[in-house]
Amino acid sequence: MTAHLIVIVEDGSEGTAIELRGRQIDIGSSAGDVVLSGDRYMSPRHARFMREDDDWHLRDLGSLNGIYRRLRKPIALRHGDLVLVGLEVLEFQLVEHASDGLGHAIERGVLLFGSPASPTRARLCQLTVEGVTRDVFHLLAEETILGREVGDIVFTSDPFMSRRHSSLTWDEEREQFLLADLNSSNGTFVALREDARLEHGDHVRIGQHLFRFDLLPTGREGR
């Protein structure tokens, strides 16, 4: 099987095609088999594509900004997962344990007056280019919609986010949150935390580059 990385440019058209040869290909801004020196968000040696028989796997080489893969189906989120929607990088955090044991505050024998407490299972922390957390969004409902115009959490100034982009749904039976893309134009991405097996048509973001992974039978490269 022959594999290619197709660069997807900002308007959605196809750019350069990079053929993956051999059993291991490293990509980085200054080191590796494929060097993309103009990408300032890419680490010197950022990602590794590894071939095992007819399968290809992708590994993050300890990069600063990680590798994001586009969702093809809903997935269960884990504490610390990084989600990319539009231009927003959101860290998913389980916080239910943080509120265990909290009750009504009492001061000098008097109950504290305030807004009713709401049970919180998790939250999304918005990470900025300054390296700090800007806003924190608590996930209180069974379903939370993210979007540019419609939803529970909206990012009105993000031009790459769809009106109704993605959803976070609480699965009571499995006690976990499921992240799903809502047919958005630019997709919903999650950062890799371990080696990932690639499938034909997968989209991955490495630095500022968006690639589509194409796997073709030998002799049908067409490029």
mmCIF file of C-alpha atoms in Angstrom:
data_model
loop_
_atom_site.group_PDB
_atom_site.id
_atom_site.type_symbol
_atom_site.label_atom_id
_atom_site.label_comp_id
_atom_site.label_asym_id
_atom_site.label_seq_id
_atom_site.Cartn_x
_atom_site.Cartn_y
_atom_site.Cartn_z
ATOM 1 C CA MET A 1 0.000 0.000 0.000
ATOM 2 C CA THR A 2 1.235 3.470 -0.891
ATOM 3 C CA ALA A 3 0.551 6.364 1.496
ATOM 4 C CA HIS A 4 0.472 10.085 0.830
ATOM 5 C CA LEU A 5 0.031 13.160 2.967
ATOM 6 C CA ILE A 6 -1.997 15.753 1.118
ATOM 7 C CA VAL A 7 -1.671 19.328 2.329
ATOM 8 C CA ILE A 8 -5.131 20.922 2.708
ATOM 9 C CA VAL A 9 -4.955 24.672 2.213
ATOM 10 C CA GLU A 10 -7.165 27.191 3.993
ATOM 11 C CA ASP A 11 -9.828 27.264 1.284
ATOM 12 C CA GLY A 12 -10.192 23.476 1.439
ATOM 13 C CA SER A 13 -8.365 22.720 -1.810
ATOM 14 C CA GLU A 14 -5.492 20.257 -2.112
ATOM 15 C CA GLY A 15 -1.905 21.422 -2.055
ATOM 16 C CA THR A 16 1.374 19.530 -2.075
ATOM 17 C CA ALA A 17 1.349 15.726 -1.915
ATOM 18 C CA ILE A 18 4.059 14.083 0.214
ATOM 19 C CA GLU A 19 4.689 10.395 -0.440
ATOM 20 C CA LEU A 20 5.491 8.364 2.659
ATOM 21 C CA ARG A 21 8.370 6.029 1.781
ATOM 22 C CA GLY A 22 10.032 3.383 3.902
ATOM 23 C CA ARG A 23 8.967 2.269 7.346
ATOM 24 C CA GLN A 24 9.463 5.505 9.290
ATOM 25 C CA ILE A 25 9.113 9.155 8.318
ATOM 26 C CA ASP A 26 9.701 12.053 10.697
ATOM 27 C CA ILE A 27 8.277 15.526 10.130
ATOM 28 C CA GLY A 28 9.553 18.695 11.781
ATOM 29 C CA SER A 29 10.461 22.324 11.321
ATOM 30 C CA SER A 30 14.209 21.709 11.221
ATOM 31 C CA ALA A 31 14.845 17.961 11.521
ATOM 32 C CA GLY A 32 13.462 14.789 10.008
ATOM 33 C CA ASP A 33 12.719 13.326 6.598
ATOM 34 C CA VAL A 34 10.205 16.069 5.791
ATOM 35 C CA VAL A 35 11.221 19.568 6.934
ATOM 36 C CA LEU A 36 8.647 22.383 6.925
ATOM 37 C CA SER A 37 10.819 25.286 8.024
ATOM 38 C CA GLY A 38 8.179 27.986 7.592
ATOM 39 C CA ASP A 39 5.837 26.552 10.242
ATOM 40 C CA ARG A 40 6.631 28.306 13.535
ATOM 41 C CA TYR A 41 4.073 26.198 15.441
ATOM 42 C CA MET A 42 5.875 22.988 14.541
ATOM 43 C CA SER A 43 8.565 21.562 16.815
ATOM 44 C CA PRO A 44 12.022 20.802 15.362
ATOM 45 C CA ARG A 45 11.137 17.063 15.165
ATOM 46 C CA HIS A 46 7.389 16.958 15.659
ATOM 47 C CA ALA A 47 5.719 13.774 14.369
ATOM 48 C CA ARG A 48 6.585 10.269 13.206
ATOM 49 C CA PHE A 49 4.692 8.152 10.686
ATOM 50 C CA MET A 50 5.419 4.436 11.152
ATOM 51 C CA ARG A 51 4.547 1.591 8.802
ATOM 52 C CA GLU A 52 3.730 -1.892 10.084
ATOM 53 C CA ASP A 53 2.874 -4.175 7.153
ATOM 54 C CA ASP A 54 -0.064 -2.399 5.479
ATOM 55 C CA ASP A 55 -0.900 -0.224 8.499
ATOM 56 C CA TRP A 56 0.402 3.234 9.293
ATOM 57 C CA HIS A 57 0.602 4.711 12.778
ATOM 58 C CA LEU A 58 1.250 8.277 13.897
ATOM 59 C CA ARG A 59 3.285 9.260 16.962
ATOM 60 C CA ASP A 60 3.771 12.622 18.673
ATOM 61 C CA LEU A 61 7.485 13.105 19.380
ATOM 62 C CA GLY A 62 6.987 15.232 22.478
ATOM 63 C CA SER A 63 6.044 18.294 20.448
ATOM 64 C CA LEU A 64 5.009 21.532 22.108
ATOM 65 C CA ASN A 65 1.681 21.917 20.306
ATOM 66 C CA GLY A 66 0.770 18.279 19.817
ATOM 67 C CA ILE A 67 -0.940 16.482 16.938
ATOM 68 C CA TYR A 68 -4.697 16.759 16.420
ATOM 69 C CA ARG A 69 -6.817 14.200 14.550
ATOM 70 C CA ARG A 70 -10.247 15.011 13.154
ATOM 71 C CA LEU A 71 -13.154 13.074 14.620
ATOM 72 C CA ARG A 72 -14.910 10.593 12.370
ATOM 73 C CA LYS A 73 -17.291 9.396 15.074
ATOM 74 C CA PRO A 74 -18.143 10.339 18.679
ATOM 75 C CA ILE A 75 -15.432 9.552 21.230
ATOM 76 C CA ALA A 76 -15.287 9.422 25.024
ATOM 77 C CA LEU A 77 -13.155 12.186 26.507
ATOM 78 C CA ARG A 78 -10.578 11.661 29.212
ATOM 79 C CA HIS A 79 -9.372 14.134 31.813
ATOM 80 C CA GLY A 80 -6.788 16.402 30.214
ATOM 81 C CA ASP A 81 -7.837 15.847 26.593
ATOM 82 C CA LEU A 82 -7.244 18.817 24.278
ATOM 83 C CA VAL A 83 -10.034 19.633 21.832
ATOM 84 C CA LEU A 84 -9.654 21.881 18.783
ATOM 85 C CA VAL A 85 -12.838 23.499 17.421
ATOM 86 C CA GLY A 86 -12.364 26.308 14.926
ATOM 87 C CA LEU A 87 -9.432 28.278 16.329
ATOM 88 C CA GLU A 88 -10.240 27.416 19.951
ATOM 89 C CA VAL A 89 -8.101 25.027 21.993
ATOM 90 C CA LEU A 90 -10.118 23.689 24.936
ATOM 91 C CA GLU A 91 -8.819 21.446 27.709
ATOM 92 C CA PHE A 92 -11.377 18.969 29.057
ATOM 93 C CA GLN A 93 -11.170 18.522 32.822
ATOM 94 C CA LEU A 94 -13.169 16.241 35.085
ATOM 95 C CA VAL A 95 -13.988 18.237 38.214
ATOM 96 C CA GLU A 96 -16.674 16.245 39.999
ATOM 97 C CA HIS A 97 -14.165 15.111 42.599
ATOM 98 C CA ALA A 98 -13.285 18.733 43.331
ATOM 99 C CA SER A 99 -16.781 19.455 44.626
ATOM 100 C CA ASP A 100 -17.160 16.321 46.765
ATOM 101 C CA GLY A 101 -18.025 17.178 50.320
ATOM 102 C CA LEU A 102 -18.993 20.771 49.568
ATOM 103 C CA GLY A 103 -22.191 21.903 51.260
ATOM 104 C CA HIS A 104 -23.953 25.107 52.094
ATOM 105 C CA ALA A 105 -21.494 27.648 53.472
ATOM 106 C CA ILE A 106 -22.137 28.815 57.023
ATOM 107 C CA GLU A 107 -20.611 31.912 58.585
ATOM 108 C CA ARG A 108 -21.128 32.668 62.294
ATOM 109 C CA GLY A 109 -24.023 30.236 62.332
ATOM 110 C CA VAL A 110 -25.792 31.874 59.368
ATOM 111 C CA LEU A 111 -26.275 30.235 55.947
ATOM 112 C CA LEU A 112 -24.570 32.144 53.158
ATOM 113 C CA PHE A 113 -26.981 33.724 50.675
ATOM 114 C CA GLY A 114 -26.174 33.239 46.975
ATOM 115 C CA SER A 115 -27.000 31.497 43.742
ATOM 116 C CA PRO A 116 -28.089 27.850 44.051
ATOM 117 C CA ALA A 117 -25.266 25.365 43.688
ATOM 118 C CA SER A 118 -25.193 23.298 40.488
ATOM 119 C CA PRO A 119 -23.554 19.871 40.211
ATOM 120 C CA THR A 120 -20.513 20.038 37.954
ATOM 121 C CA ARG A 121 -19.023 16.931 36.356
ATOM 122 C CA ALA A 122 -16.550 18.578 34.023
ATOM 123 C CA ARG A 123 -15.387 21.825 32.488
ATOM 124 C CA LEU A 124 -13.689 23.193 29.374
ATOM 125 C CA CYS A 125 -10.754 25.564 29.852
ATOM 126 C CA GLN A 126 -9.986 27.886 26.954
ATOM 127 C CA LEU A 127 -6.219 27.993 26.325
ATOM 128 C CA THR A 128 -4.763 31.077 24.667
ATOM 129 C CA VAL A 129 -1.632 31.826 22.654
ATOM 130 C CA GLU A 130 -0.299 33.641 25.721
ATOM 131 C CA GLY A 131 -0.062 30.263 27.440
ATOM 132 C CA VAL A 132 -2.800 31.018 29.994
ATOM 133 C CA THR A 133 -6.407 29.994 30.569
ATOM 134 C CA ARG A 134 -8.891 32.660 29.482
ATOM 135 C CA ASP A 135 -12.413 31.368 30.172
ATOM 136 C CA VAL A 136 -13.715 28.304 31.987
ATOM 137 C CA PHE A 137 -16.988 26.721 30.856
ATOM 138 C CA HIS A 138 -18.683 24.351 33.282
ATOM 139 C CA LEU A 139 -20.597 21.444 31.770
ATOM 140 C CA LEU A 140 -23.840 21.402 33.752
ATOM 141 C CA ALA A 141 -26.378 19.998 31.295
ATOM 142 C CA GLU A 142 -26.765 16.514 29.831
ATOM 143 C CA GLU A 143 -25.806 18.006 26.463
ATOM 144 C CA THR A 144 -23.687 21.069 25.692
ATOM 145 C CA ILE A 145 -23.525 22.538 22.178
ATOM 146 C CA LEU A 146 -20.509 24.522 20.960
ATOM 147 C CA GLY A 147 -20.808 26.867 18.005
ATOM 148 C CA ARG A 148 -20.314 30.300 16.506
ATOM 149 C CA GLU A 149 -23.962 31.408 16.681
ATOM 150 C CA VAL A 150 -26.080 28.579 18.104
ATOM 151 C CA GLY A 151 -25.283 26.704 21.282
ATOM 152 C CA ASP A 152 -24.625 26.779 24.998
ATOM 153 C CA ILE A 153 -21.013 27.903 24.502
ATOM 154 C CA VAL A 154 -20.515 30.295 21.585
ATOM 155 C CA PHE A 155 -17.421 31.867 20.041
ATOM 156 C CA THR A 156 -18.903 34.630 17.914
ATOM 157 C CA SER A 157 -15.587 35.943 16.587
ATOM 158 C CA ASP A 158 -14.198 32.592 15.393
ATOM 159 C CA PRO A 159 -14.464 32.520 11.572
ATOM 160 C CA PHE A 160 -13.516 28.834 11.354
ATOM 161 C CA MET A 161 -16.307 27.616 13.619
ATOM 162 C CA SER A 162 -19.662 26.555 12.244
ATOM 163 C CA ARG A 163 -22.931 27.998 13.555
ATOM 164 C CA ARG A 164 -23.536 24.723 15.426
ATOM 165 C CA HIS A 165 -20.198 22.964 15.531
ATOM 166 C CA SER A 166 -19.931 20.133 18.080
ATOM 167 C CA SER A 167 -21.572 18.610 21.137
ATOM 168 C CA LEU A 168 -20.609 17.179 24.510
ATOM 169 C CA THR A 169 -23.120 14.651 25.838
ATOM 170 C CA TRP A 170 -23.135 12.969 29.241
ATOM 171 C CA ASP A 171 -23.481 9.154 29.014
ATOM 172 C CA GLU A 172 -25.090 8.214 32.320
ATOM 173 C CA GLU A 173 -24.616 4.475 31.864
ATOM 174 C CA ARG A 174 -20.885 4.696 31.185
ATOM 175 C CA GLU A 175 -20.355 7.840 33.289
ATOM 176 C CA GLN A 176 -18.384 9.667 30.622
ATOM 177 C CA PHE A 177 -18.701 12.582 28.226
ATOM 178 C CA LEU A 178 -18.958 11.911 24.501
ATOM 179 C CA LEU A 179 -17.633 14.466 22.030
ATOM 180 C CA ALA A 180 -19.254 14.563 18.586
ATOM 181 C CA ASP A 181 -18.906 16.748 15.521
ATOM 182 C CA LEU A 182 -22.181 18.191 14.201
ATOM 183 C CA ASN A 183 -21.294 18.125 10.501
ATOM 184 C CA SER A 184 -19.189 21.265 10.881
ATOM 185 C CA SER A 185 -17.329 22.662 7.888
ATOM 186 C CA ASN A 186 -13.852 22.458 9.456
ATOM 187 C CA GLY A 187 -14.282 19.516 11.792
ATOM 188 C CA THR A 188 -13.625 18.785 15.452
ATOM 189 C CA PHE A 189 -10.152 17.584 16.458
ATOM 190 C CA VAL A 190 -8.675 15.887 19.543
ATOM 191 C CA ALA A 191 -4.965 15.805 20.387
ATOM 192 C CA LEU A 192 -3.244 12.422 20.307
ATOM 193 C CA ARG A 193 -2.177 11.000 23.652
ATOM 194 C CA GLU A 194 -0.696 7.781 22.310
ATOM 195 C CA ASP A 195 0.198 6.220 18.966
ATOM 196 C CA ALA A 196 -2.766 6.244 16.606
ATOM 197 C CA ARG A 197 -3.508 3.894 13.718
ATOM 198 C CA LEU A 198 -4.370 5.936 10.650
ATOM 199 C CA GLU A 199 -7.222 5.224 8.274
ATOM 200 C CA HIS A 200 -7.612 6.328 4.668
ATOM 201 C CA GLY A 201 -9.052 9.845 4.625
ATOM 202 C CA ASP A 202 -7.964 10.816 8.151
ATOM 203 C CA HIS A 203 -7.211 14.510 8.675
ATOM 204 C CA VAL A 204 -4.423 15.471 11.091
ATOM 205 C CA ARG A 205 -3.144 18.885 12.137
ATOM 206 C CA ILE A 206 0.613 19.149 12.729
ATOM 207 C CA GLY A 207 1.690 22.675 13.583
ATOM 208 C CA GLN A 208 -0.181 24.996 11.228
ATOM 209 C CA HIS A 209 -0.413 22.305 8.560
ATOM 210 C CA LEU A 210 -3.574 20.311 7.922
ATOM 211 C CA PHE A 211 -2.932 17.004 6.158
ATOM 212 C CA ARG A 212 -5.195 14.337 4.716
ATOM 213 C CA PHE A 213 -3.807 10.812 4.918
ATOM 214 C CA ASP A 214 -4.453 8.812 1.740
ATOM 215 C CA LEU A 215 -3.750 5.083 1.565
ATOM 216 C CA LEU A 216 -3.766 3.663 -1.966
ATOM 217 C CA PRO A 217 -3.047 0.182 -3.373
ATOM 218 C CA THR A 218 0.423 -0.084 -4.889
ATOM 219 C CA GLY A 219 0.394 0.918 -8.524
ATOM 220 C CA ARG A 220 -2.582 3.270 -8.152
ATOM 221 C CA GLU A 221 -0.784 6.275 -6.734
ATOM 222 C CA GLY A 222 -1.979 8.573 -9.498
ATOM 223 C CA ARG A 223 0.558 11.209 -8.458
#
